[in-house]
C-alpha positions as a Python dict, from the first residue, in 0.01 Angstrom:
ca = {
    (1, 'M'): (0, 0, 0),
    (2, 'D'): (275, 253, 57),
    (3, 'T'): (165, 503, 326),
    (4, 'K'): (420, 749, 191),
    (5, 'K'): (222, 758, -133),
    (6, 'L'): (-96, 839, 60),
    (7, 'R'): (75, 1117, 257),
    (8, 'T'): (216, 1264, -64),
    (9, 'Y'): (-126, 1262, -228),
    (10, 'L'): (-298, 1426, 69),
    (11, 'V'): (-30, 1693, 113),
    (12, 'I'): (-51, 1789, -255),
    (13, 'A'): (-432, 1771, -282),
    (14, 'F'): (-491, 1971, 37),
    (15, 'G'): (-189, 2199, -1),
    (16, 'W'): (-274, 2303, -357),
    (17, 'T'): (-644, 2357, -290),
    (18, 'W'): (-624, 2524, 49),
    (19, 'T'): (-343, 2755, -65),
    (20, 'C'): (-543, 2867, -367),
    (21, 'W'): (-872, 2915, -182),
    (22, 'I'): (-723, 3096, 117),
    (23, 'S'): (-497, 3316, -100),
    (24, 'A'): (-790, 3404, -327),
    (25, 'Y'): (-1005, 3497, -27),
    (26, 'L'): (-738, 3715, 135),
    (27, 'L'): (-658, 3890, -193),
    (28, 'S'): (-1029, 3948, -247),
    (29, 'L'): (-1059, 4108, 98),
    (30, 'S'): (-759, 4330, 40),
    (31, 'S'): (-884, 4444, -301),
    (32, 'G'): (-1244, 4493, -189),
    (33, 'I'): (-1376, 4297, -486),
    (34, 'P'): (-1588, 3991, -392),
    (35, 'L'): (-1513, 3647, -534),
    (36, 'V'): (-1758, 3485, -772),
    (37, 'T'): (-1784, 3148, -599),
    (38, 'D'): (-2000, 2971, -858),
    (39, 'T'): (-1802, 3075, -1163),
    (40, 'T'): (-1762, 2848, -1466),
    (41, 'I'): (-1481, 2820, -1717),
    (42, 'F'): (-1680, 3047, -1945),
    (43, 'N'): (-1727, 3311, -1672),
    (44, 'L'): (-1357, 3295, -1595),
    (45, 'I'): (-1264, 3359, -1958),
    (46, 'E'): (-1489, 3665, -1955),
    (47, 'I'): (-1330, 3790, -1631),
    (48, 'I'): (-978, 3744, -1774),
    (49, 'L'): (-1069, 3923, -2097),
    (50, 'N'): (-1205, 4216, -1897),
    (51, 'G'): (-867, 4225, -1721),
    (52, 'K'): (-985, 4354, -1383),
    (53, 'E'): (-868, 4191, -1057),
    (54, 'T'): (-824, 3851, -1220),
    (55, 'V'): (-563, 3701, -982),
    (56, 'P'): (-799, 3621, -689),
    (57, 'Q'): (-1060, 3475, -923),
    (58, 'V'): (-806, 3264, -1114),
    (59, 'L'): (-660, 3131, -787),
    (60, 'F'): (-1008, 3047, -661),
    (61, 'F'): (-1082, 2867, -987),
    (62, 'L'): (-757, 2666, -985),
    (63, 'A'): (-816, 2541, -629),
    (64, 'V'): (-1040, 2258, -749),
    (65, 'Y'): (-751, 2084, -925),
    (66, 'G'): (-571, 1981, -604),
    (67, 'P'): (-690, 1616, -615),
    (68, 'L'): (-604, 1591, -984),
    (69, 'V'): (-254, 1729, -930),
    (70, 'G'): (-206, 1491, -637),
    (71, 'Y'): (-318, 1198, -851),
    (72, 'I'): (-84, 1292, -1135),
    (73, 'V'): (215, 1317, -900),
    (74, 'V'): (164, 989, -711),
    (75, 'N'): (79, 798, -1030),
    (76, 'H'): (349, 964, -1241),
    (77, 'G'): (93, 1091, -1491),
    (78, 'K'): (-54, 748, -1568),
    (79, 'A'): (-424, 719, -1645),
    (80, 'P'): (-642, 483, -1434),
    (81, 'S'): (-556, 132, -1553),
    (82, 'E'): (-863, -65, -1442),
    (83, 'N'): (-1084, -213, -1713),
    (84, 'I'): (-1419, -41, -1735),
    (85, 'D'): (-1715, -269, -1660),
    (86, 'K'): (-1998, -171, -1895),
    (87, 'N'): (-2274, -262, -1652),
    (88, 'Y'): (-2558, -49, -1780),
    (89, 'E'): (-2768, -87, -1466),
    (90, 'F'): (-2509, 105, -1265),
    (91, 'I'): (-2424, 347, -1544),
    (92, 'L'): (-2792, 443, -1553),
    (93, 'L'): (-2800, 461, -1174),
    (94, 'A'): (-2512, 711, -1180),
    (95, 'F'): (-2736, 956, -1369),
    (96, 'I'): (-3064, 875, -1197),
    (97, 'L'): (-2957, 906, -832),
    (98, 'P'): (-2840, 1272, -840),
    (99, 'V'): (-3170, 1374, -1000),
    (100, 'L'): (-3387, 1172, -759),
    (101, 'I'): (-3196, 1308, -460),
    (102, 'I'): (-3279, 1670, -554),
    (103, 'V'): (-3649, 1612, -642),
    (104, 'P'): (-3793, 1655, -287),
    (105, 'S'): (-3612, 1987, -248),
    (106, 'F'): (-3761, 2109, -578),
    (107, 'L'): (-4109, 2000, -467),
    (108, 'L'): (-4075, 2178, -133),
    (109, 'C'): (-3957, 2491, -312),
    (110, 'L'): (-4253, 2477, -548),
    (111, 'L'): (-4490, 2453, -252),
    (112, 'F'): (-4328, 2693, -8),
    (113, 'G'): (-4039, 2875, -176),
    (114, 'D'): (-4009, 3226, -318),
    (115, 'R'): (-3895, 3191, -676),
    (116, 'I'): (-3701, 3456, -867),
    (117, 'Q'): (-3962, 3702, -989),
    (118, 'T'): (-3821, 3762, -1337),
    (119, 'L'): (-3685, 3454, -1510),
    (120, 'P'): (-3500, 3455, -1844),
    (121, 'S'): (-3628, 3258, -2142),
    (122, 'I'): (-3634, 2878, -2129),
    (123, 'L'): (-3354, 2868, -2388),
    (124, 'I'): (-3127, 3080, -2168),
    (125, 'I'): (-3211, 2864, -1864),
    (126, 'I'): (-3131, 2541, -2050),
    (127, 'S'): (-2808, 2680, -2194),
    (128, 'T'): (-2699, 2817, -1854),
    (129, 'I'): (-2754, 2480, -1685),
    (130, 'G'): (-2594, 2294, -1976),
    (131, 'L'): (-2283, 2512, -1975),
    (132, 'Y'): (-2255, 2472, -1599),
    (133, 'F'): (-2262, 2094, -1638),
    (134, 'V'): (-1996, 2097, -1911),
    (135, 'S'): (-1776, 2330, -1707),
    (136, 'N'): (-1822, 2115, -1397),
    (137, 'I'): (-1695, 1804, -1573),
    (138, 'A'): (-1374, 1990, -1652),
    (139, 'T'): (-1343, 2138, -1302),
    (140, 'S'): (-1503, 1961, -1004),
    (141, 'G'): (-1531, 1640, -1205),
    (142, 'T'): (-1152, 1613, -1215),
    (143, 'E'): (-1155, 1556, -838),
    (144, 'E'): (-1258, 1201, -920),
    (145, 'F'): (-908, 1116, -1042),
    (146, 'G'): (-798, 1169, -683),
    (147, 'W'): (-1095, 1044, -481),
    (148, 'R'): (-1186, 742, -692),
    (149, 'G'): (-872, 695, -901),
    (150, 'F'): (-635, 692, -603),
    (151, 'L'): (-793, 727, -256),
    (152, 'Y'): (-1067, 464, -296),
    (153, 'P'): (-831, 186, -421),
    (154, 'Y'): (-585, 273, -143),
    (155, 'L'): (-846, 257, 135),
    (156, 'K'): (-1000, -56, -15),
    (157, 'Q'): (-671, -237, 43),
    (158, 'T'): (-621, -104, 394),
    (159, 'Q'): (-973, -106, 546),
    (160, 'K'): (-1188, -404, 651),
    (161, 'T'): (-1528, -306, 510),
    (162, 'F'): (-1681, -97, 233),
    (163, 'W'): (-1837, 125, 499),
    (164, 'D'): (-1495, 188, 658),
    (165, 'V'): (-1358, 287, 317),
    (166, 'S'): (-1653, 516, 249),
    (167, 'W'): (-1679, 706, 578),
    (168, 'K'): (-1304, 763, 605),
    (169, 'G'): (-1274, 872, 243),
    (170, 'G'): (-1586, 1086, 280),
    (171, 'L'): (-1444, 1261, 586),
    (172, 'I'): (-1124, 1341, 395),
    (173, 'W'): (-1327, 1467, 100),
    (174, 'A'): (-1543, 1685, 327),
    (175, 'I'): (-1249, 1839, 516),
    (176, 'W'): (-1083, 1919, 183),
    (177, 'H'): (-1383, 2148, 117),
    (178, 'Y'): (-1375, 2328, 454),
    (179, 'P'): (-1194, 2648, 345),
    (180, 'L'): (-1456, 2692, 73),
    (181, 'L'): (-1738, 2658, 326),
    (182, 'V'): (-1570, 2911, 554),
    (183, 'I'): (-1545, 3154, 261),
    (184, 'L'): (-1913, 3102, 178),
    (185, 'Y'): (-2058, 3123, 530),
    (186, 'I'): (-1818, 3311, 759),
    (187, 'G'): (-2000, 3636, 686),
    (188, 'Q'): (-2320, 3487, 832),
    (189, 'G'): (-2160, 3403, 1165),
    (190, 'L'): (-2078, 3083, 1353),
    (191, 'A'): (-2447, 3005, 1403),
    (192, 'V'): (-2468, 2940, 1029),
    (193, 'L'): (-2112, 2824, 959),
    (194, 'L'): (-2089, 2543, 1215),
    (195, 'P'): (-2421, 2370, 1126),
    (196, 'S'): (-2325, 2408, 759),
    (197, 'L'): (-1996, 2226, 822),
    (198, 'V'): (-2174, 1945, 1007),
    (199, 'G'): (-2450, 1905, 748),
    (200, 'F'): (-2208, 1925, 458),
    (201, 'T'): (-1980, 1663, 614),
    (202, 'A'): (-2269, 1423, 667),
    (203, 'G'): (-2386, 1476, 308),
    (204, 'I'): (-2039, 1424, 163),
    (205, 'V'): (-1985, 1101, 357),
    (206, 'A'): (-2311, 969, 211),
    (207, 'M'): (-2223, 1088, -139),
    (208, 'N'): (-1880, 929, -105),
    (209, 'Y'): (-2050, 597, -28),
    (210, 'I'): (-2267, 630, -341),
    (211, 'S'): (-1974, 737, -559),
    (212, 'N'): (-1759, 450, -431),
    (213, 'F'): (-2043, 208, -501),
    (214, 'I'): (-2086, 325, -861),
    (215, 'F'): (-1708, 317, -914),
    (216, 'E'): (-1682, -33, -765),
    (217, 'K'): (-1947, -155, -1010),
    (218, 'T'): (-1815, 24, -1321),
    (219, 'K'): (-1443, 101, -1264),
    (220, 'S'): (-1498, 418, -1468),
    (221, 'V'): (-1345, 748, -1357),
    (222, 'P'): (-1504, 935, -1654),
    (223, 'L'): (-1848, 810, -1545),
    (224, 'L'): (-1783, 936, -1191),
    (225, 'M'): (-1671, 1271, -1335),
    (226, 'A'): (-2006, 1302, -1512),
    (227, 'M'): (-2195, 1192, -1200),
    (228, 'H'): (-2004, 1443, -986),
    (229, 'A'): (-2081, 1720, -1235),
    (230, 'L'): (-2448, 1624, -1252),
    (231, 'N'): (-2477, 1619, -874),
    (232, 'N'): (-2339, 1974, -857),
    (233, 'T'): (-2550, 2087, -1151),
    (234, 'V'): (-2886, 1981, -1008),
    (235, 'S'): (-2809, 2181, -693),
    (236, 'F'): (-2707, 2476, -911),
    (237, 'A'): (-3036, 2447, -1101),
    (238, 'L'): (-3234, 2454, -776),
    (239, 'L'): (-3052, 2767, -659),
    (240, 'L'): (-3098, 2924, -1001),
    (241, 'F'): (-3474, 2926, -945),
    (242, 'Y'): (-3477, 2952, -565),
    (243, 'P'): (-3155, 3127, -457),
    (244, 'Q'): (-3262, 3176, -94),
    (245, 'T'): (-3413, 2832, -38),
    (246, 'P'): (-3359, 2661, 299),
    (247, 'F'): (-3464, 2328, 146),
    (248, 'L'): (-3125, 2246, -4),
    (249, 'I'): (-3047, 2077, 329),
    (250, 'V'): (-3308, 1813, 243),
    (251, 'V'): (-3058, 1686, -17),
    (252, 'H'): (-2838, 1550, 264),
    (253, 'A'): (-3126, 1344, 405),
    (254, 'M'): (-3213, 1214, 59),
    (255, 'T'): (-2852, 1117, -1),
    (256, 'W'): (-2860, 902, 312),
    (257, 'L'): (-3186, 745, 195),
    (258, 'A'): (-3007, 654, -128),
    (259, 'V'): (-2730, 495, 79),
    (260, 'A'): (-2990, 293, 272),
    (261, 'Y'): (-3144, 179, -56),
    (262, 'L'): (-2810, 63, -196),
    (263, 'E'): (-2727, -113, 130),
    (264, 'K'): (-3057, -298, 136),
    (265, 'K'): (-3066, -395, -232),
    (266, 'Y'): (-2702, -484, -294),
    (267, 'K'): (-2585, -580, 57),
    (268, 'I'): (-2237, -432, 17),
    (269, 'V'): (-1972, -553, 260),
}
């Protein structure tokens, strides 16, 4: 494949996202108003309607669309052309794996964590999680046009093995997130930031393997958008109940166990 096309995609995906995140962070520092880093589309609408310091928050929100913009440019606005394989085993797996991966962290929190003392009603909890999932499909889920719709097919044609495709694509995906991680953890010092970068990178490489596997079996970008959103949502749900939990790191280990399971059962090459 044309390496110029790859360079164009990466420059746009990284340039758009990093510019938005870094600009939002610097504007937030200069204004003295902190960024809401887990905002949804619905939160953003409320912020805009209130009309106070909206520019940093809007820039932060728009950052996620870098991979989508890169995909649109290199593919001239064309939708993914591959025929979707309606293999229900792997469609079901796309929704089961994110939930199973988070279960041990929930169990550890139940046993050892300090839950929020005053919880809202079950209806509010369900609606909050549901709205987060819907919003995530329209935000983080759109990354899949870039990662699966463009980068995976490109690497598949240029790399020797599925593992080569997955670790290289996962490393790119992880580094794309780095400014966000710096924004989230820089205030806690390098002792927290550096291990967070390492752990996050390892987790993303594993998740990239899983996402590539599901995409290889289904050829469905919309399915991967839903899987991506669900993966983010289950972590959001855990933090909703246990905001200070240290057990979220267990998710990375579980993600690698899922990779080992897929390797053993399906013997991907």
